[in-house]
Amino acid sequence: MGSAEHGLQVGDTGMASIGALAFGPDDVLFAADSRRARVVALDVADTATTAAAGPVDLTDLDGALAAYLGCDVADVALRDLAVHPRTGSVYLSVMRGSGTAGRPVLVRVDRADGSLSDVPLDSVAHAAADLTDAPAEDDPRQDTWLGEGEAREYNGRVLRITRVPARLSAITDLAYVDGAVLVAGMSDEEFASTLRRIPFPFDGRQAASGLEIFHVSHGMWETASPIRTFVPYEGGASILASYTCTPLVHFPMADLAAGGRATGRTVAELGWGNQPLDMVAVSQDGAEHLLVSHTAYPLMKIACADIDRQEPLTEPKEPTGVPRTLEDVVGVSLMALLDDEHVLVVQADDAGVRSLRSLKTASL
Amino acid sequence: MEVGWEERRGDVVLVVRGLPAGAAARVYPADVLGDDRTAPRQPMAGRWEAAGTGAVFAPRFPFLPGTEYAVLAGDGEPAVLRRPPAPGPRQATVVAVEPALDVVPRNLLRFSVRFSHPMSEGWALRAVRLERVADGAVVPGAFLDADPELWDADRRRLTLLLDPARLKRGLAPHREAGYPLVEGDEVRLVVDEDFRDAGGRGLLGPAAATFRVGPDLRGRVRPDAWTVSAPPAGTRAPLRIRFDRPLDRSLADRCLRVADRPGAGTTAPDGRGWSFVPDRPWTPGPVPIAVDPALEDVAGNSVARVFDRDLTVASDDPLDPADAVVLTAPVAAGDSYAARHER
């Protein structure tokens, strides 16, 4: 991979945490560092030359990670997984330990033999984009807070105001679409609804990427709420997002690319006591479907064509919205597309032991 | 076979002596090995170096305090040894639970817990609960299961959102389960002493704060309804603002700015007011105070928009995002402290 052409340089990433993962162009892996409010682009330097095929299964994933990392199972926090587009190896973002002892680890599961290794985050070709664009306590920009931005007249005075952007304390999801990393996040202060769009290679542009997302529920109530997880589909033309308040909302990518405010179409509502955890787009018989994993429901399948056909939910009596089927698959949390025939999932059994499993797409 | 700890160049390594001839040693966390002697699993990552009749293991990831490790070599029993636990007594306490109000609105959006020391993540839903005072019952599903948890930059303030889906009218979870809080109830937020600080130690003791649940708090935050007390020129007396309602303390700290005058702004602990002390004495003339429209009350309504907008109610319409909100405090000449109120 041409690390240099993407502006990646070898060195210590300085990552303090690792969460959401997504592969981008030329095998670049994007990783979220919530604690430092940044997205890091990594060259994982996967040396496998040919793509391995077939399912991946790793029983007692947490136990395997704990053994490799040299800690108790309670000290392993699996955050996300991604599949290398060329080699098929599986990458897992893991926090080992907590507090000051907590450190981020990027674990690689070799597709060919299932062995574990890790990407040295202290010495790897990388580039970073900071998302903390709010001034810190001692930031001199505070003094010019009233002196920049659009001129407005107020109480007879003309003032130039720049809004202080929401401070981001948690990155909930990210994806690479069409030359940019989309980043969903939450602030520990503002109940913000911003989806950031950061062009890659990183060039410092990000201020213009803030995007306020709204959706209308039952034609009566408008909600601005942070996005929890999202998935691009239709080749990146559409996005289906789930919010902290559970509905599934469709956005056309064109609206998002324009920046500013976007209003989505609520296509499905889910009941109380359940949260969508992850979403993945799969192809079945030439038609695109979305799989949605949940905290309480079994794996759910939605046809993308149905999403396009779904009218915005307008009646409070409507229970569901877009048609969906509940698969006979329970305990699934994280998901990624493994290959044309398999979806890779983290699945818990009745005893709560989590394993990496490959589900045949055709069987879902 | 004997095993022990040694320190090499500041790193803890595991030393094995009397290794059975020809046997390769492997290290596992004892917790993971369990009773399984066959250990088909990949062992702990690290580097072995031969040393006499033994070997030295330098782990890829440092050994963790208080954790037990097992060394396997040949067919023999594993040798088990434990790292010493993290030193030091418990020291962290809960400094405040916010909002610091006796009465909170039924549609309260969030609680914040401020700690005296940086804390560990992963304890928010395990060690914090909301319970009814009347019978001690835990309010089920009150908090949003936020993953990752919402912490400030130095890990001292934890934000707990009450499930927004239960607060927003019109959404299925609200229709099914209603508000997490019931008007007229008394509720208690409890922080267990198990909540770990960044060093892995618990709290000095548990903490609790009690609230009565009052009526909903609706509508946009209205800076034009705030009371601004202007200080006299020539003094460093504080400029004071009294809000129209209790606001989010952290956001108020960030969202209020006095133009062109260096100084320090402080939000009252109960979120009902704000004061600003200039570095240099006031000079006569109007002092503009900029209000970031992102500023929210304790129910998540901001200056710019309501948390839960009813599209049929005109007063719920949002402000133009570019609208500047600026208050003016007229600093009067003269040495008498006659606070002026301006709406």
Short mmCIF file of N, CA and C in Angstrom, two decimals, chain A residues 34-35 59-60 63-64 66-73 75 79 96 98-101 103 105 114-120 142 145-146 150 152 154-155 157 159 161 163-167 169-172 186-191 212 214-225 228 244-247 261 269-272 275 316 318, chain B residues 28-29 31-32 41-45 60-64 67 69 109-110 119-121 140-141 144-153 155 157 159 161 163-166 168-173 175-177 198-199 250-251 254-255 257-259 288 290-294 296 305 307-312 320-326 328:
data_model
loop_
_atom_site.label_atom_id
_atom_site.label_comp_id
_atom_site.label_asym_id
_atom_site.label_seq_id
_atom_site.Cartn_x
_atom_site.Cartn_y
_atom_site.Cartn_z
N SER A 34 -11.74 7.52 21.09
CA SER A 34 -12.70 8.42 21.75
C SER A 34 -12.03 9.27 22.81
N ARG A 35 -11.10 8.66 23.54
CA ARG A 35 -10.51 9.37 24.66
C ARG A 35 -9.74 10.60 24.19
N THR A 59 -13.85 -20.02 19.09
CA THR A 59 -14.70 -20.22 20.26
C THR A 59 -14.10 -19.53 21.48
N ASP A 60 -14.95 -19.00 22.33
CA ASP A 60 -14.54 -18.25 23.51
C ASP A 60 -13.53 -17.16 23.14
N GLY A 63 -11.87 -15.33 26.02
CA GLY A 63 -10.83 -16.14 26.64
C GLY A 63 -9.56 -16.14 25.81
N ALA A 64 -9.73 -16.26 24.49
CA ALA A 64 -8.56 -16.27 23.60
C ALA A 64 -7.83 -14.94 23.65
N ALA A 66 -7.94 -12.79 26.19
CA ALA A 66 -7.35 -12.63 27.52
C ALA A 66 -6.03 -13.40 27.61
N ALA A 67 -6.00 -14.61 27.03
CA ALA A 67 -4.76 -15.40 27.05
C ALA A 67 -3.66 -14.67 26.29
N TYR A 68 -4.00 -14.19 25.11
CA TYR A 68 -3.00 -13.51 24.28
C TYR A 68 -2.50 -12.23 24.96
N LEU A 69 -3.44 -11.50 25.56
CA LEU A 69 -3.09 -10.20 26.15
C LEU A 69 -2.53 -10.33 27.57
N GLY A 70 -2.62 -11.52 28.16
CA GLY A 70 -2.08 -11.72 29.50
C GLY A 70 -2.86 -11.00 30.57
N CYS A 71 -4.18 -11.19 30.56
CA CYS A 71 -5.01 -10.54 31.58
C CYS A 71 -6.24 -11.41 31.83
N ASP A 72 -6.98 -11.07 32.89
CA ASP A 72 -8.22 -11.78 33.16
C ASP A 72 -9.27 -11.40 32.10
N VAL A 73 -10.24 -12.27 31.91
CA VAL A 73 -11.30 -12.00 30.94
C VAL A 73 -12.01 -10.68 31.26
N ASP A 75 -10.75 -8.07 32.16
CA ASP A 75 -9.94 -6.93 31.72
C ASP A 75 -9.91 -6.79 30.20
N ARG A 79 -14.25 -3.97 21.36
CA ARG A 79 -15.00 -2.80 20.91
C ARG A 79 -15.59 -2.95 19.51
N ARG A 96 -7.49 -3.29 26.85
CA ARG A 96 -6.95 -4.23 27.83
C ARG A 96 -6.78 -3.50 29.14
N SER A 98 -8.34 -1.26 32.54
CA SER A 98 -9.08 -0.01 32.56
C SER A 98 -8.31 1.02 33.38
N GLY A 99 -8.85 2.25 33.39
CA GLY A 99 -8.19 3.31 34.13
C GLY A 99 -6.80 3.59 33.56
N THR A 100 -5.85 3.91 34.44
CA THR A 100 -4.51 4.24 33.95
C THR A 100 -3.83 3.03 33.34
N ALA A 101 -4.26 1.82 33.73
CA ALA A 101 -3.66 0.61 33.17
C ALA A 101 -4.27 0.26 31.82
N ARG A 103 -5.10 0.06 28.05
CA ARG A 103 -4.38 0.42 26.83
C ARG A 103 -5.08 -0.19 25.62
N VAL A 105 -5.47 -1.98 22.04
CA VAL A 105 -4.76 -3.00 21.29
C VAL A 105 -5.55 -3.29 20.01
N GLY A 114 -5.85 -18.80 11.95
CA GLY A 114 -6.56 -18.40 13.17
C GLY A 114 -5.66 -17.90 14.28
N SER A 115 -4.36 -17.73 14.00
CA SER A 115 -3.45 -17.26 15.06
C SER A 115 -3.67 -15.77 15.32
N LEU A 116 -3.35 -15.36 16.56
CA LEU A 116 -3.51 -13.96 16.95
C LEU A 116 -2.17 -13.23 16.89
N SER A 117 -2.19 -12.00 16.46
CA SER A 117 -1.03 -11.12 16.56
C SER A 117 -1.62 -9.72 16.77
N ASP A 118 -0.76 -8.71 16.87
CA ASP A 118 -1.32 -7.37 17.02
C ASP A 118 -0.49 -6.36 16.27
N VAL A 119 -1.18 -5.27 15.87
CA VAL A 119 -0.53 -4.19 15.14
C VAL A 119 0.11 -3.27 16.17
N PRO A 120 1.43 -3.05 16.09
CA PRO A 120 2.09 -2.22 17.10
C PRO A 120 1.68 -0.75 16.99
N GLN A 142 -10.42 31.35 22.77
CA GLN A 142 -11.59 31.82 23.52
C GLN A 142 -11.73 33.33 23.45
N TRP A 145 -13.51 34.56 20.46
CA TRP A 145 -14.77 33.88 20.23
C TRP A 145 -15.83 34.81 19.67
N LEU A 146 -15.78 36.07 20.12
CA LEU A 146 -16.76 37.04 19.64
C LEU A 146 -16.30 37.73 18.37
N GLU A 150 -19.83 34.92 11.02
CA GLU A 150 -20.77 35.74 10.28
C GLU A 150 -21.19 36.95 11.12
N ARG A 152 -23.71 39.59 12.56
CA ARG A 152 -25.14 39.66 12.83
C ARG A 152 -25.40 40.93 13.62
N TYR A 154 -27.55 42.67 16.49
CA TYR A 154 -28.34 42.30 17.65
C TYR A 154 -28.37 43.48 18.60
N ASN A 155 -29.55 43.88 19.01
CA ASN A 155 -29.70 45.02 19.91
C ASN A 155 -28.95 46.25 19.38
N ARG A 157 -26.28 46.36 17.76
CA ARG A 157 -24.83 46.19 17.62
C ARG A 157 -24.56 45.12 16.58
N LEU A 159 -22.30 42.20 15.55
CA LEU A 159 -21.35 41.31 16.21
C LEU A 159 -21.02 40.16 15.29
N ILE A 161 -20.11 36.33 15.43
CA ILE A 161 -20.19 35.23 16.38
C ILE A 161 -19.72 33.93 15.73
N ARG A 163 -19.88 29.97 16.65
CA ARG A 163 -20.36 29.00 17.63
C ARG A 163 -19.23 28.08 18.05
N VAL A 164 -19.22 27.75 19.31
CA VAL A 164 -18.27 26.76 19.79
C VAL A 164 -18.84 25.39 19.45
N PRO A 165 -18.10 24.59 18.67
CA PRO A 165 -18.66 23.29 18.29
C PRO A 165 -18.79 22.36 19.49
N ALA A 166 -19.65 21.39 19.33
CA ALA A 166 -19.84 20.43 20.42
C ALA A 166 -18.56 19.67 20.69
N ARG A 167 -18.24 19.54 21.95
CA ARG A 167 -17.08 18.73 22.31
C ARG A 167 -17.49 17.26 22.21
N SER A 169 -17.04 13.45 23.14
CA SER A 169 -16.38 12.63 24.14
C SER A 169 -16.48 11.15 23.82
N ALA A 170 -17.30 10.78 22.86
CA ALA A 170 -17.41 9.37 22.51
C ALA A 170 -17.73 9.24 21.03
N ILE A 171 -16.91 8.48 20.32
CA ILE A 171 -17.19 8.19 18.91
C ILE A 171 -17.97 6.88 18.88
N THR A 172 -19.19 6.94 18.37
CA THR A 172 -20.04 5.76 18.42
C THR A 172 -19.90 4.88 17.18
N MET A 186 -20.91 11.31 20.29
CA MET A 186 -21.74 11.90 21.33
C MET A 186 -20.89 12.80 22.19
N SER A 187 -21.50 13.85 22.70
CA SER A 187 -20.83 14.74 23.63
C SER A 187 -21.32 14.41 25.04
N ASP A 188 -20.43 14.56 26.02
CA ASP A 188 -20.89 14.34 27.39
C ASP A 188 -21.61 15.58 27.90
N GLU A 189 -21.61 16.65 27.11
CA GLU A 189 -22.28 17.88 27.53
C GLU A 189 -23.53 18.13 26.70
N GLU A 190 -23.33 18.48 25.43
CA GLU A 190 -24.44 18.83 24.57
C GLU A 190 -25.16 17.56 24.11
N PHE A 191 -26.49 17.61 24.03
CA PHE A 191 -27.22 16.49 23.44
C PHE A 191 -27.21 16.74 21.93
N GLU A 212 -25.85 18.65 11.29
CA GLU A 212 -26.90 18.38 12.27
C GLU A 212 -27.97 17.49 11.64
N PHE A 214 -31.62 15.58 11.89
CA PHE A 214 -32.93 15.55 12.54
C PHE A 214 -33.78 14.45 11.92
N HIS A 215 -34.75 14.00 12.62
CA HIS A 215 -35.77 13.20 11.96
C HIS A 215 -37.10 13.49 12.59
N VAL A 216 -38.13 13.26 11.81
CA VAL A 216 -39.48 13.58 12.24
C VAL A 216 -40.20 12.27 12.54
N SER A 217 -40.82 12.23 13.70
CA SER A 217 -41.50 11.02 14.13
C SER A 217 -43.00 11.26 14.07
N HIS A 218 -43.69 10.42 13.32
CA HIS A 218 -45.14 10.48 13.22
C HIS A 218 -45.65 11.85 12.79
N GLY A 219 -44.82 12.56 12.05
CA GLY A 219 -45.25 13.84 11.52
C GLY A 219 -45.49 14.92 12.56
N MET A 220 -45.28 14.58 13.83
CA MET A 220 -45.62 15.52 14.90
C MET A 220 -44.42 16.00 15.69
N TRP A 221 -43.46 15.12 15.85
CA TRP A 221 -42.37 15.42 16.76
C TRP A 221 -41.05 15.41 16.00
N GLU A 222 -40.27 16.41 16.23
CA GLU A 222 -38.98 16.46 15.58
C GLU A 222 -37.89 16.22 16.62
N THR A 223 -36.93 15.43 16.23
CA THR A 223 -35.91 14.99 17.17
C THR A 223 -34.52 15.23 16.61
N ALA A 224 -33.68 15.83 17.42
CA ALA A 224 -32.25 15.88 17.12
C ALA A 224 -31.60 14.98 18.16
N SER A 225 -30.92 13.96 17.72
CA SER A 225 -30.42 12.96 18.65
C SER A 225 -29.13 12.38 18.09
N ARG A 228 -26.08 6.45 16.91
CA ARG A 228 -25.37 5.43 17.65
C ARG A 228 -24.60 4.49 16.72
N THR A 244 -29.83 7.15 19.51
CA THR A 244 -29.94 6.75 20.91
C THR A 244 -31.40 6.53 21.29
N CYS A 245 -32.33 7.08 20.52
CA CYS A 245 -33.74 6.83 20.82
C CYS A 245 -34.35 5.84 19.84
N THR A 246 -33.59 4.91 19.41
CA THR A 246 -33.99 3.67 18.73
C THR A 246 -34.55 3.69 17.32
N PRO A 247 -35.18 4.71 16.78
CA PRO A 247 -35.73 4.51 15.43
C PRO A 247 -34.60 4.33 14.41
N ARG A 261 -27.68 21.16 7.71
CA ARG A 261 -28.72 20.40 8.36
C ARG A 261 -29.32 19.38 7.41
N GLU A 269 -39.55 1.85 13.77
CA GLU A 269 -39.46 2.11 15.21
C GLU A 269 -39.31 0.79 15.93
N LEU A 270 -38.56 0.80 16.98
CA LEU A 270 -38.36 -0.39 17.79
C LEU A 270 -38.84 -0.07 19.18
N GLY A 271 -39.28 -1.08 19.89
CA GLY A 271 -39.89 -0.84 21.20
C GLY A 271 -38.87 -0.55 22.28
N TRP A 272 -39.40 -0.32 23.48
CA TRP A 272 -38.56 -0.01 24.62
C TRP A 272 -37.79 -1.26 25.07
N GLN A 275 -31.94 -1.93 21.97
CA GLN A 275 -31.10 -0.98 21.24
C GLN A 275 -30.45 -1.70 20.07
N PRO A 316 -49.04 7.39 15.08
CA PRO A 316 -48.50 6.76 16.29
C PRO A 316 -48.94 5.32 16.46
N GLU A 318 -49.04 3.10 14.12
CA GLU A 318 -48.23 2.18 13.33
C GLU A 318 -47.16 1.56 14.22
N TYR B 28 0.22 -18.21 30.73
CA TYR B 28 -1.20 -17.90 30.59
C TYR B 28 -1.67 -17.13 31.82
N PRO B 29 -2.65 -16.27 31.66
CA PRO B 29 -3.32 -15.77 32.86
C PRO B 29 -4.02 -16.97 33.51
N ASP B 31 -6.54 -17.25 35.32
CA ASP B 31 -7.99 -17.12 35.17
C ASP B 31 -8.45 -17.77 33.87
N VAL B 32 -7.67 -17.63 32.82
CA VAL B 32 -8.06 -18.14 31.51
C VAL B 32 -7.73 -19.62 31.38
N ARG B 41 -4.91 -23.29 23.59
CA ARG B 41 -5.02 -21.88 23.25
C ARG B 41 -3.65 -21.23 23.03
N GLN B 42 -3.65 -20.20 22.21
CA GLN B 42 -2.41 -19.44 22.01
C GLN B 42 -2.02 -18.77 23.32
N PRO B 43 -0.75 -18.93 23.76
CA PRO B 43 -0.38 -18.36 25.05
C PRO B 43 -0.18 -16.85 24.97
N MET B 44 0.14 -16.29 26.11
CA MET B 44 0.37 -14.85 26.24
C MET B 44 1.49 -14.40 25.30
N ALA B 45 1.26 -13.27 24.67
CA ALA B 45 2.24 -12.75 23.71
C ALA B 45 3.47 -12.24 24.46
N ARG B 60 4.64 -9.07 25.84
CA ARG B 60 4.29 -8.02 24.87
C ARG B 60 3.47 -6.93 25.56
N PHE B 61 2.60 -7.34 26.49
CA PHE B 61 1.78 -6.40 27.27
C PHE B 61 2.12 -6.60 28.73
N PRO B 62 2.32 -5.53 29.48
CA PRO B 62 2.83 -5.67 30.85
C PRO B 62 1.92 -6.53 31.73
N PHE B 63 2.53 -7.29 32.64
CA PHE B 63 1.76 -8.03 33.64
C PHE B 63 0.92 -7.05 34.44
N LEU B 64 -0.31 -7.47 34.78
CA LEU B 64 -1.22 -6.57 35.48
C LEU B 64 -1.20 -6.82 36.99
N THR B 67 -3.02 -9.80 39.25
CA THR B 67 -3.42 -10.89 38.35
C THR B 67 -2.49 -12.10 38.55
N TYR B 69 -0.70 -15.55 37.23
CA TYR B 69 -0.19 -16.10 35.97
C TYR B 69 0.27 -17.53 36.18
N LEU B 109 -33.01 15.27 31.58
CA LEU B 109 -32.28 14.51 30.56
C LEU B 109 -31.07 13.79 31.13
N ARG B 110 -30.38 14.41 32.09
CA ARG B 110 -29.13 13.77 32.51
C ARG B 110 -28.77 14.08 33.97
N MET B 119 -11.27 8.43 37.04
CA MET B 119 -11.91 7.15 37.30
C MET B 119 -11.72 6.18 36.14
N SER B 120 -12.05 4.93 36.41
CA SER B 120 -12.03 3.89 35.38
C SER B 120 -13.36 3.87 34.64
N GLU B 121 -13.31 3.46 33.38
CA GLU B 121 -14.54 3.26 32.63
C GLU B 121 -15.08 1.86 32.88
N PRO B 140 -36.26 0.78 36.83
CA PRO B 140 -35.69 -0.05 35.77
C PRO B 140 -35.51 0.71 34.46
N GLY B 141 -34.40 0.44 33.79
CA GLY B 141 -34.17 1.02 32.45
C GLY B 141 -34.15 2.53 32.43
N LEU B 144 -29.69 5.42 29.79
CA LEU B 144 -29.29 4.91 28.48
C LEU B 144 -27.99 4.13 28.66
N ASP B 145 -27.96 2.96 28.05
CA ASP B 145 -26.75 2.14 28.09
C ASP B 145 -25.76 2.74 27.09
N ALA B 146 -25.02 3.75 27.53
CA ALA B 146 -24.11 4.45 26.62
C ALA B 146 -22.80 3.69 26.53
N ASP B 147 -22.48 3.28 25.33
CA ASP B 147 -21.22 2.58 25.10
C ASP B 147 -20.56 3.18 23.89
N PRO B 148 -19.45 3.88 24.00
CA PRO B 148 -18.67 4.13 25.21
C PRO B 148 -19.40 5.05 26.20
N GLU B 149 -18.96 4.99 27.46
CA GLU B 149 -19.52 5.86 28.49
C GLU B 149 -19.14 7.32 28.20
N LEU B 150 -19.94 8.23 28.78
CA LEU B 150 -19.72 9.66 28.51
C LEU B 150 -18.93 10.29 29.67
N TRP B 151 -17.66 10.52 29.43
CA TRP B 151 -16.78 11.11 30.44
C TRP B 151 -16.20 12.41 29.91
N ASP B 152 -15.84 13.31 30.82
CA ASP B 152 -15.11 14.50 30.39
C ASP B 152 -13.66 14.10 30.14
N ALA B 153 -12.88 15.06 29.67
CA ALA B 153 -11.54 14.72 29.18
C ALA B 153 -10.64 14.14 30.27
N ARG B 155 -11.65 12.44 32.92
CA ARG B 155 -12.29 11.26 33.55
C ARG B 155 -12.71 11.51 34.99
N ARG B 157 -15.74 13.56 35.47
CA ARG B 157 -17.18 13.80 35.45
C ARG B 157 -17.85 12.80 34.51
N THR B 159 -21.30 11.51 32.77
CA THR B 159 -22.64 11.94 32.40
C THR B 159 -23.50 10.71 32.16
N LEU B 161 -27.18 9.70 30.80
CA LEU B 161 -28.40 10.17 30.15
C LEU B 161 -29.56 9.30 30.59
N ASP B 163 -32.84 7.61 29.54
CA ASP B 163 -33.11 7.09 28.20
C ASP B 163 -33.90 8.10 27.37
N PRO B 164 -33.28 8.71 26.36
CA PRO B 164 -33.96 9.77 25.59
C PRO B 164 -35.20 9.27 24.89
N ALA B 165 -35.22 7.97 24.55
CA ALA B 165 -36.38 7.44 23.85
C ALA B 165 -37.61 7.43 24.75
N ARG B 166 -37.38 7.43 26.07
CA ARG B 166 -38.52 7.47 26.99
C ARG B 166 -38.92 8.90 27.32
N LYS B 168 -38.80 11.38 24.82
CA LYS B 168 -39.33 12.03 23.62
C LYS B 168 -40.73 11.54 23.34
N ARG B 169 -41.67 12.48 23.38
CA ARG B 169 -43.06 12.14 23.14
C ARG B 169 -43.22 11.67 21.70
N GLY B 170 -44.05 10.71 21.47
CA GLY B 170 -44.28 10.24 20.10
C GLY B 170 -43.46 9.01 19.75
N LEU B 171 -42.40 8.74 20.48
CA LEU B 171 -41.61 7.56 20.17
C LEU B 171 -42.20 6.34 20.88
N ALA B 172 -42.00 5.17 20.25
CA ALA B 172 -42.59 3.94 20.79
C ALA B 172 -42.17 3.67 22.25
N PRO B 173 -40.90 3.80 22.59
CA PRO B 173 -40.52 3.52 23.99
C PRO B 173 -41.22 4.45 24.99
N ARG B 175 -44.23 5.78 24.52
CA ARG B 175 -45.64 5.36 24.60
C ARG B 175 -45.77 4.08 25.41
N GLU B 176 -44.76 3.21 25.29
CA GLU B 176 -44.85 1.92 25.99
C GLU B 176 -44.49 2.02 27.46
N ALA B 177 -43.41 2.74 27.76
CA ALA B 177 -42.86 2.69 29.12
C ALA B 177 -43.01 4.00 29.88
N ALA B 198 -9.05 5.37 38.58
CA ALA B 198 -8.18 5.01 37.45
C ALA B 198 -7.12 4.00 37.86
N GLY B 199 -6.81 3.95 39.17
CA GLY B 199 -5.82 2.99 39.64
C GLY B 199 -6.43 1.66 40.03
N SER B 250 -22.16 22.28 33.26
CA SER B 250 -20.98 22.17 32.41
C SER B 250 -21.12 23.00 31.14
N LEU B 251 -22.32 22.96 30.56
CA LEU B 251 -22.53 23.74 29.34
C LEU B 251 -22.51 25.23 29.63
N ARG B 254 -19.19 26.61 29.62
CA ARG B 254 -18.57 26.70 28.29
C ARG B 254 -19.25 27.71 27.38
N CYS B 255 -20.53 27.97 27.59
CA CYS B 255 -21.33 28.67 26.59
C CYS B 255 -21.51 30.17 26.84
N ARG B 257 -19.76 33.88 27.47
CA ARG B 257 -18.50 34.58 27.26
C ARG B 257 -18.70 36.09 27.37
N VAL B 258 -17.79 36.75 28.05
CA VAL B 258 -17.78 38.21 28.09
C VAL B 258 -16.75 38.69 27.07
N ALA B 259 -17.18 39.58 26.20
CA ALA B 259 -16.31 39.98 25.09
C ALA B 259 -15.20 40.91 25.56
N PRO B 288 -20.93 43.40 26.39
CA PRO B 288 -21.68 42.32 25.75
C PRO B 288 -21.31 40.95 26.29
N ALA B 290 -21.89 37.06 25.30
CA ALA B 290 -22.37 36.19 24.23
C ALA B 290 -22.85 34.87 24.81
N VAL B 291 -23.97 34.41 24.30
CA VAL B 291 -24.56 33.16 24.75
C VAL B 291 -24.53 32.18 23.58
N ASP B 292 -23.77 31.11 23.72
CA ASP B 292 -23.78 30.08 22.68
C ASP B 292 -25.16 29.43 22.68
N PRO B 293 -25.85 29.44 21.51
CA PRO B 293 -27.21 28.87 21.47
C PRO B 293 -27.27 27.39 21.83
N ALA B 294 -26.10 26.74 21.95
CA ALA B 294 -26.09 25.32 22.33
C ALA B 294 -26.38 25.13 23.82
N GLU B 296 -27.88 24.41 27.19
CA GLU B 296 -29.07 23.63 27.50
C GLU B 296 -29.49 23.75 28.96
N ARG B 305 -33.07 25.42 20.43
CA ARG B 305 -34.15 24.48 20.10
C ARG B 305 -34.64 23.79 21.36
N PHE B 307 -35.84 20.29 23.27
CA PHE B 307 -35.35 18.91 23.22
C PHE B 307 -36.30 18.04 22.41
N ASP B 308 -37.57 18.33 22.54
CA ASP B 308 -38.63 17.44 22.09
C ASP B 308 -39.65 18.33 21.40
N ARG B 309 -39.46 18.54 20.10
CA ARG B 309 -40.22 19.59 19.43
C ARG B 309 -41.58 19.10 18.95
N ASP B 310 -42.61 19.82 19.37
CA ASP B 310 -43.96 19.58 18.88
C ASP B 310 -44.14 20.48 17.66
N LEU B 311 -44.27 19.85 16.46
CA LEU B 311 -44.30 20.63 15.22
C LEU B 311 -45.56 21.49 15.11
N THR B 312 -46.56 21.21 15.97
CA THR B 312 -47.78 22.00 15.89
C THR B 312 -47.75 23.22 16.80
N ASP B 320 -32.87 30.43 14.24
CA ASP B 320 -31.94 30.29 13.14
C ASP B 320 -30.58 29.94 13.74
N PRO B 321 -29.94 28.87 13.24
CA PRO B 321 -28.68 28.45 13.85
C PRO B 321 -27.62 29.56 13.86
N ALA B 322 -27.75 30.52 12.93
CA ALA B 322 -26.76 31.59 12.87
C ALA B 322 -27.11 32.74 13.80
N ASP B 323 -28.27 32.67 14.45
CA ASP B 323 -28.67 33.78 15.32
C ASP B 323 -27.70 33.94 16.47
N ALA B 324 -27.25 35.16 16.64
CA ALA B 324 -26.39 35.46 17.77
C ALA B 324 -27.28 35.86 18.94
N VAL B 325 -26.93 35.40 20.11
CA VAL B 325 -27.67 35.82 21.29
C VAL B 325 -26.68 36.54 22.19
N VAL B 326 -26.93 37.82 22.35
CA VAL B 326 -25.99 38.64 23.12
C VAL B 326 -26.77 39.45 24.14
N THR B 328 -26.53 42.42 27.26
CA THR B 328 -25.68 43.57 27.54
C THR B 328 -25.79 43.93 29.01
#
